[in-house]
Amino acid sequence: MVNLLLKQMEQTREMMIRSGVENGLQNAKTIQLSRRLDQLMNTYYRQTAFEEEEEDQEN
């Protein structure tokens, strides 16, 4: 799951940058991609924190 999230984050980041260059930073598509990246990052950090917590409990 974590590897998939990392891949999605990288792809979304690249699309966001491309959109920002081509359409501008205030463009709706750029903003939408930025929000999607935020969501993916939040999911990633929650997931990794949960996994670390489980590892701590096992030790």
PDB file of N, CA and C in Angstrom:
ATOM      1  N   MET A   1       0.833  -1.207   0.000  1.00  0.00           N
ATOM      2  CA  MET A   1       0.000   0.000   0.000  1.00  0.00           C
ATOM      3  C   MET A   1       0.867   1.256   0.000  1.00  0.00           C
ATOM      4  N   VAL A   2       1.919   1.248   0.822  1.00  0.00           N
ATOM      5  CA  VAL A   2       2.781   2.429   0.927  1.00  0.00           C
ATOM      6  C   VAL A   2       3.471   2.710  -0.406  1.00  0.00           C
ATOM      7  N   ASN A   3       3.958   1.665  -1.065  1.00  0.00           N
ATOM      8  CA  ASN A   3       4.627   1.863  -2.354  1.00  0.00           C
ATOM      9  C   ASN A   3       3.677   2.430  -3.397  1.00  0.00           C
ATOM     10  N   LEU A   4       2.436   1.974  -3.389  1.00  0.00           N
ATOM     11  CA  LEU A   4       1.434   2.505  -4.314  1.00  0.00           C
ATOM     12  C   LEU A   4       1.178   3.982  -4.032  1.00  0.00           C
ATOM     13  N   LEU A   5       1.066   4.337  -2.773  1.00  0.00           N
ATOM     14  CA  LEU A   5       0.861   5.739  -2.408  1.00  0.00           C
ATOM     15  C   LEU A   5       2.026   6.605  -2.861  1.00  0.00           C
ATOM     16  N   LEU A   6       3.251   6.117  -2.671  1.00  0.00           N
ATOM     17  CA  LEU A   6       4.421   6.880  -3.103  1.00  0.00           C
ATOM     18  C   LEU A   6       4.401   7.107  -4.611  1.00  0.00           C
ATOM     19  N   LYS A   7       4.027   6.091  -5.362  1.00  0.00           N
ATOM     20  CA  LYS A   7       3.955   6.210  -6.813  1.00  0.00           C
ATOM     21  C   LYS A   7       2.876   7.207  -7.216  1.00  0.00           C
ATOM     22  N   GLN A   8       1.711   7.124  -6.575  1.00  0.00           N
ATOM     23  CA  GLN A   8       0.626   8.064  -6.874  1.00  0.00           C
ATOM     24  C   GLN A   8       1.025   9.486  -6.514  1.00  0.00           C
ATOM     25  N   MET A   9       1.729   9.656  -5.402  1.00  0.00           N
ATOM     26  CA  MET A   9       2.183  10.986  -4.997  1.00  0.00           C
ATOM     27  C   MET A   9       3.134  11.569  -6.032  1.00  0.00           C
ATOM     28  N   GLU A  10       4.072  10.776  -6.493  1.00  0.00           N
ATOM     29  CA  GLU A  10       5.044  11.256  -7.476  1.00  0.00           C
ATOM     30  C   GLU A  10       4.360  11.613  -8.790  1.00  0.00           C
ATOM     31  N   GLN A  11       3.445  10.781  -9.255  1.00  0.00           N
ATOM     32  CA  GLN A  11       2.735  11.066 -10.505  1.00  0.00           C
ATOM     33  C   GLN A  11       1.892  12.335 -10.384  1.00  0.00           C
ATOM     34  N   THR A  12       1.204  12.479  -9.270  1.00  0.00           N
ATOM     35  CA  THR A  12       0.368  13.659  -9.058  1.00  0.00           C
ATOM     36  C   THR A  12       1.215  14.916  -8.958  1.00  0.00           C
ATOM     37  N   ARG A  13       2.357  14.814  -8.294  1.00  0.00           N
ATOM     38  CA  ARG A  13       3.265  15.957  -8.174  1.00  0.00           C
ATOM     39  C   ARG A  13       3.750  16.392  -9.553  1.00  0.00           C
ATOM     40  N   GLU A  14       4.133  15.434 -10.379  1.00  0.00           N
ATOM     41  CA  GLU A  14       4.602  15.767 -11.726  1.00  0.00           C
ATOM     42  C   GLU A  14       3.499  16.427 -12.555  1.00  0.00           C
ATOM     43  N   MET A  15       2.281  15.901 -12.463  1.00  0.00           N
ATOM     44  CA  MET A  15       1.164  16.493 -13.201  1.00  0.00           C
ATOM     45  C   MET A  15       0.870  17.903 -12.696  1.00  0.00           C
ATOM     46  N   MET A  16       0.957  18.102 -11.377  1.00  0.00           N
ATOM     47  CA  MET A  16       0.693  19.414 -10.787  1.00  0.00           C
ATOM     48  C   MET A  16       1.716  20.431 -11.278  1.00  0.00           C
ATOM     49  N   ILE A  17       2.986  20.042 -11.283  1.00  0.00           N
ATOM     50  CA  ILE A  17       4.036  20.952 -11.747  1.00  0.00           C
ATOM     51  C   ILE A  17       3.829  21.298 -13.214  1.00  0.00           C
ATOM     52  N   ARG A  18       3.548  20.278 -14.015  1.00  0.00           N
ATOM     53  CA  ARG A  18       3.313  20.509 -15.447  1.00  0.00           C
ATOM     54  C   ARG A  18       2.132  21.450 -15.648  1.00  0.00           C
ATOM     55  N   SER A  19       1.054  21.215 -14.899  1.00  0.00           N
ATOM     56  CA  SER A  19      -0.123  22.069 -15.004  1.00  0.00           C
ATOM     57  C   SER A  19       0.201  23.496 -14.573  1.00  0.00           C
ATOM     58  N   GLY A  20       0.983  23.635 -13.517  1.00  0.00           N
ATOM     59  CA  GLY A  20       1.354  24.965 -13.050  1.00  0.00           C
ATOM     60  C   GLY A  20       2.155  25.737 -14.083  1.00  0.00           C
ATOM     61  N   VAL A  21       3.059  25.054 -14.755  1.00  0.00           N
ATOM     62  CA  VAL A  21       3.870  25.698 -15.793  1.00  0.00           C
ATOM     63  C   VAL A  21       3.017  26.058 -16.999  1.00  0.00           C
ATOM     64  N   GLU A  22       2.164  25.129 -17.414  1.00  0.00           N
ATOM     65  CA  GLU A  22       1.365  25.333 -18.627  1.00  0.00           C
ATOM     66  C   GLU A  22       0.161  26.242 -18.416  1.00  0.00           C
ATOM     67  N   ASN A  23      -0.488  26.113 -17.257  1.00  0.00           N
ATOM     68  CA  ASN A  23      -1.763  26.808 -17.039  1.00  0.00           C
ATOM     69  C   ASN A  23      -1.718  27.893 -15.979  1.00  0.00           C
ATOM     70  N   GLY A  24      -0.668  27.921 -15.177  1.00  0.00           N
ATOM     71  CA  GLY A  24      -0.569  28.898 -14.098  1.00  0.00           C
ATOM     72  C   GLY A  24      -0.924  28.278 -12.762  1.00  0.00           C
ATOM     73  N   LEU A  25      -0.415  28.882 -11.715  1.00  0.00           N
ATOM     74  CA  LEU A  25      -0.609  28.335 -10.370  1.00  0.00           C
ATOM     75  C   LEU A  25      -2.018  28.513  -9.842  1.00  0.00           C
ATOM     76  N   GLN A  26      -2.759  29.484 -10.366  1.00  0.00           N
ATOM     77  CA  GLN A  26      -4.130  29.723  -9.913  1.00  0.00           C
ATOM     78  C   GLN A  26      -5.166  28.992 -10.749  1.00  0.00           C
ATOM     79  N   ASN A  27      -4.717  28.216 -11.727  1.00  0.00           N
ATOM     80  CA  ASN A  27      -5.618  27.463 -12.587  1.00  0.00           C
ATOM     81  C   ASN A  27      -6.352  26.390 -11.787  1.00  0.00           C
ATOM     82  N   ALA A  28      -7.602  26.150 -12.120  1.00  0.00           N
ATOM     83  CA  ALA A  28      -8.420  25.180 -11.375  1.00  0.00           C
ATOM     84  C   ALA A  28      -7.815  23.779 -11.404  1.00  0.00           C
ATOM     85  N   LYS A  29      -7.276  23.375 -12.545  1.00  0.00           N
ATOM     86  CA  LYS A  29      -6.676  22.047 -12.645  1.00  0.00           C
ATOM     87  C   LYS A  29      -5.451  21.929 -11.734  1.00  0.00           C
ATOM     88  N   THR A  30      -4.630  22.965 -11.701  1.00  0.00           N
ATOM     89  CA  THR A  30      -3.436  22.960 -10.847  1.00  0.00           C
ATOM     90  C   THR A  30      -3.837  22.876  -9.378  1.00  0.00           C
ATOM     91  N   ILE A  31      -4.824  23.645  -9.000  1.00  0.00           N
ATOM     92  CA  ILE A  31      -5.294  23.638  -7.617  1.00  0.00           C
ATOM     93  C   ILE A  31      -5.888  22.283  -7.259  1.00  0.00           C
ATOM     94  N   GLN A  32      -6.643  21.685  -8.173  1.00  0.00           N
ATOM     95  CA  GLN A  32      -7.231  20.366  -7.940  1.00  0.00           C
ATOM     96  C   GLN A  32      -6.128  19.327  -7.731  1.00  0.00           C
ATOM     97  N   LEU A  33      -5.093  19.381  -8.546  1.00  0.00           N
ATOM     98  CA  LEU A  33      -3.983  18.442  -8.397  1.00  0.00           C
ATOM     99  C   LEU A  33      -3.234  18.670  -7.085  1.00  0.00           C
ATOM    100  N   SER A  34      -3.102  19.915  -6.683  1.00  0.00           N
ATOM    101  CA  SER A  34      -2.458  20.232  -5.415  1.00  0.00           C
ATOM    102  C   SER A  34      -3.243  19.650  -4.243  1.00  0.00           C
ATOM    103  N   ARG A  35      -4.551  19.781  -4.298  1.00  0.00           N
ATOM    104  CA  ARG A  35      -5.401  19.218  -3.240  1.00  0.00           C
ATOM    105  C   ARG A  35      -5.333  17.694  -3.223  1.00  0.00           C
ATOM    106  N   ARG A  36      -5.292  17.094  -4.418  1.00  0.00           N
ATOM    107  CA  ARG A  36      -5.172  15.630  -4.503  1.00  0.00           C
ATOM    108  C   ARG A  36      -3.844  15.178  -3.908  1.00  0.00           C
ATOM    109  N   LEU A  37      -2.776  15.908  -4.190  1.00  0.00           N
ATOM    110  CA  LEU A  37      -1.476  15.571  -3.622  1.00  0.00           C
ATOM    111  C   LEU A  37      -1.515  15.684  -2.101  1.00  0.00           C
ATOM    112  N   ASP A  38      -2.151  16.715  -1.594  1.00  0.00           N
ATOM    113  CA  ASP A  38      -2.308  16.859  -0.138  1.00  0.00           C
ATOM    114  C   ASP A  38      -3.020  15.650   0.461  1.00  0.00           C
ATOM    115  N   GLN A  39      -4.088  15.211  -0.188  1.00  0.00           N
ATOM    116  CA  GLN A  39      -4.834  14.052   0.299  1.00  0.00           C
ATOM    117  C   GLN A  39      -3.963  12.796   0.314  1.00  0.00           C
ATOM    118  N   LEU A  40      -3.224  12.599  -0.761  1.00  0.00           N
ATOM    119  CA  LEU A  40      -2.349  11.431  -0.844  1.00  0.00           C
ATOM    120  C   LEU A  40      -1.267  11.478   0.243  1.00  0.00           C
ATOM    121  N   MET A  41      -0.714  12.657   0.460  1.00  0.00           N
ATOM    122  CA  MET A  41       0.328  12.805   1.479  1.00  0.00           C
ATOM    123  C   MET A  41      -0.235  12.534   2.871  1.00  0.00           C
ATOM    124  N   ASN A  42      -1.416  13.036   3.149  1.00  0.00           N
ATOM    125  CA  ASN A  42      -2.045  12.791   4.446  1.00  0.00           C
ATOM    126  C   ASN A  42      -2.300  11.300   4.645  1.00  0.00           C
ATOM    127  N   THR A  43      -2.789  10.641   3.607  1.00  0.00           N
ATOM    128  CA  THR A  43      -3.018   9.196   3.687  1.00  0.00           C
ATOM    129  C   THR A  43      -1.706   8.461   3.929  1.00  0.00           C
ATOM    130  N   TYR A  44      -0.673   8.851   3.218  1.00  0.00           N
ATOM    131  CA  TYR A  44       0.644   8.226   3.374  1.00  0.00           C
ATOM    132  C   TYR A  44       1.151   8.374   4.806  1.00  0.00           C
ATOM    133  N   TYR A  45       1.091   9.567   5.343  1.00  0.00           N
ATOM    134  CA  TYR A  45       1.598   9.794   6.700  1.00  0.00           C
ATOM    135  C   TYR A  45       0.766   9.060   7.747  1.00  0.00           C
ATOM    136  N   ARG A  46      -0.549   9.004   7.563  1.00  0.00           N
ATOM    137  CA  ARG A  46      -1.380   8.228   8.489  1.00  0.00           C
ATOM    138  C   ARG A  46      -1.027   6.750   8.423  1.00  0.00           C
ATOM    139  N   GLN A  47      -0.850   6.242   7.203  1.00  0.00           N
ATOM    140  CA  GLN A  47      -0.534   4.832   7.014  1.00  0.00           C
ATOM    141  C   GLN A  47       0.825   4.482   7.624  1.00  0.00           C
ATOM    142  N   THR A  48       1.826   5.293   7.371  1.00  0.00           N
ATOM    143  CA  THR A  48       3.155   4.984   7.902  1.00  0.00           C
ATOM    144  C   THR A  48       3.178   5.128   9.421  1.00  0.00           C
ATOM    145  N   ALA A  49       2.444   6.073   9.956  1.00  0.00           N
ATOM    146  CA  ALA A  49       2.383   6.217  11.414  1.00  0.00           C
ATOM    147  C   ALA A  49       1.705   5.007  12.032  1.00  0.00           C
ATOM    148  N   PHE A  50       0.655   4.513  11.391  1.00  0.00           N
ATOM    149  CA  PHE A  50      -0.054   3.328  11.875  1.00  0.00           C
ATOM    150  C   PHE A  50       0.865   2.110  11.847  1.00  0.00           C
ATOM    151  N   GLU A  51       1.624   1.948  10.772  1.00  0.00           N
ATOM    152  CA  GLU A  51       2.539   0.815  10.662  1.00  0.00           C
ATOM    153  C   GLU A  51       3.649   0.892  11.709  1.00  0.00           C
ATOM    154  N   GLU A  52       4.162   2.096  11.952  1.00  0.00           N
ATOM    155  CA  GLU A  52       5.192   2.255  12.979  1.00  0.00           C
ATOM    156  C   GLU A  52       4.643   1.929  14.349  1.00  0.00           C
ATOM    157  N   GLU A  53       3.405   2.329  14.615  1.00  0.00           N
ATOM    158  CA  GLU A  53       2.765   2.038  15.892  1.00  0.00           C
ATOM    159  C   GLU A  53       2.620   0.538  16.086  1.00  0.00           C
ATOM    160  N   GLU A  54       2.216  -0.158  15.016  1.00  0.00           N
ATOM    161  CA  GLU A  54       2.088  -1.625  15.102  1.00  0.00           C
ATOM    162  C   GLU A  54       3.437  -2.280  15.377  1.00  0.00           C
ATOM    163  N   GLU A  55       4.493  -1.797  14.739  1.00  0.00           N
ATOM    164  CA  GLU A  55       5.831  -2.347  14.955  1.00  0.00           C
ATOM    165  C   GLU A  55       6.278  -2.130  16.400  1.00  0.00           C
ATOM    166  N   ASP A  56       5.994  -0.954  16.928  1.00  0.00           N
ATOM    167  CA  ASP A  56       6.363  -0.652  18.305  1.00  0.00           C
ATOM    168  C   ASP A  56       5.650  -1.589  19.287  1.00  0.00           C
ATOM    169  N   GLN A  57       4.397  -1.892  18.995  1.00  0.00           N
ATOM    170  CA  GLN A  57       3.630  -2.752  19.879  1.00  0.00           C
ATOM    171  C   GLN A  57       4.122  -4.198  19.825  1.00  0.00           C
ATOM    172  N   GLU A  58       4.672  -4.602  18.685  1.00  0.00           N
ATOM    173  CA  GLU A  58       5.191  -5.952  18.541  1.00  0.00           C
ATOM    174  C   GLU A  58       6.502  -6.148  19.308  1.00  0.00           C
ATOM    175  N   ASN A  59       7.255  -5.086  19.477  1.00  0.00           N
ATOM    176  CA  ASN A  59       8.569  -5.180  20.142  1.00  0.00           C
ATOM    177  C   ASN A  59       8.465  -4.979  21.608  1.00  0.00           C
TER     178      ASN A  59
END
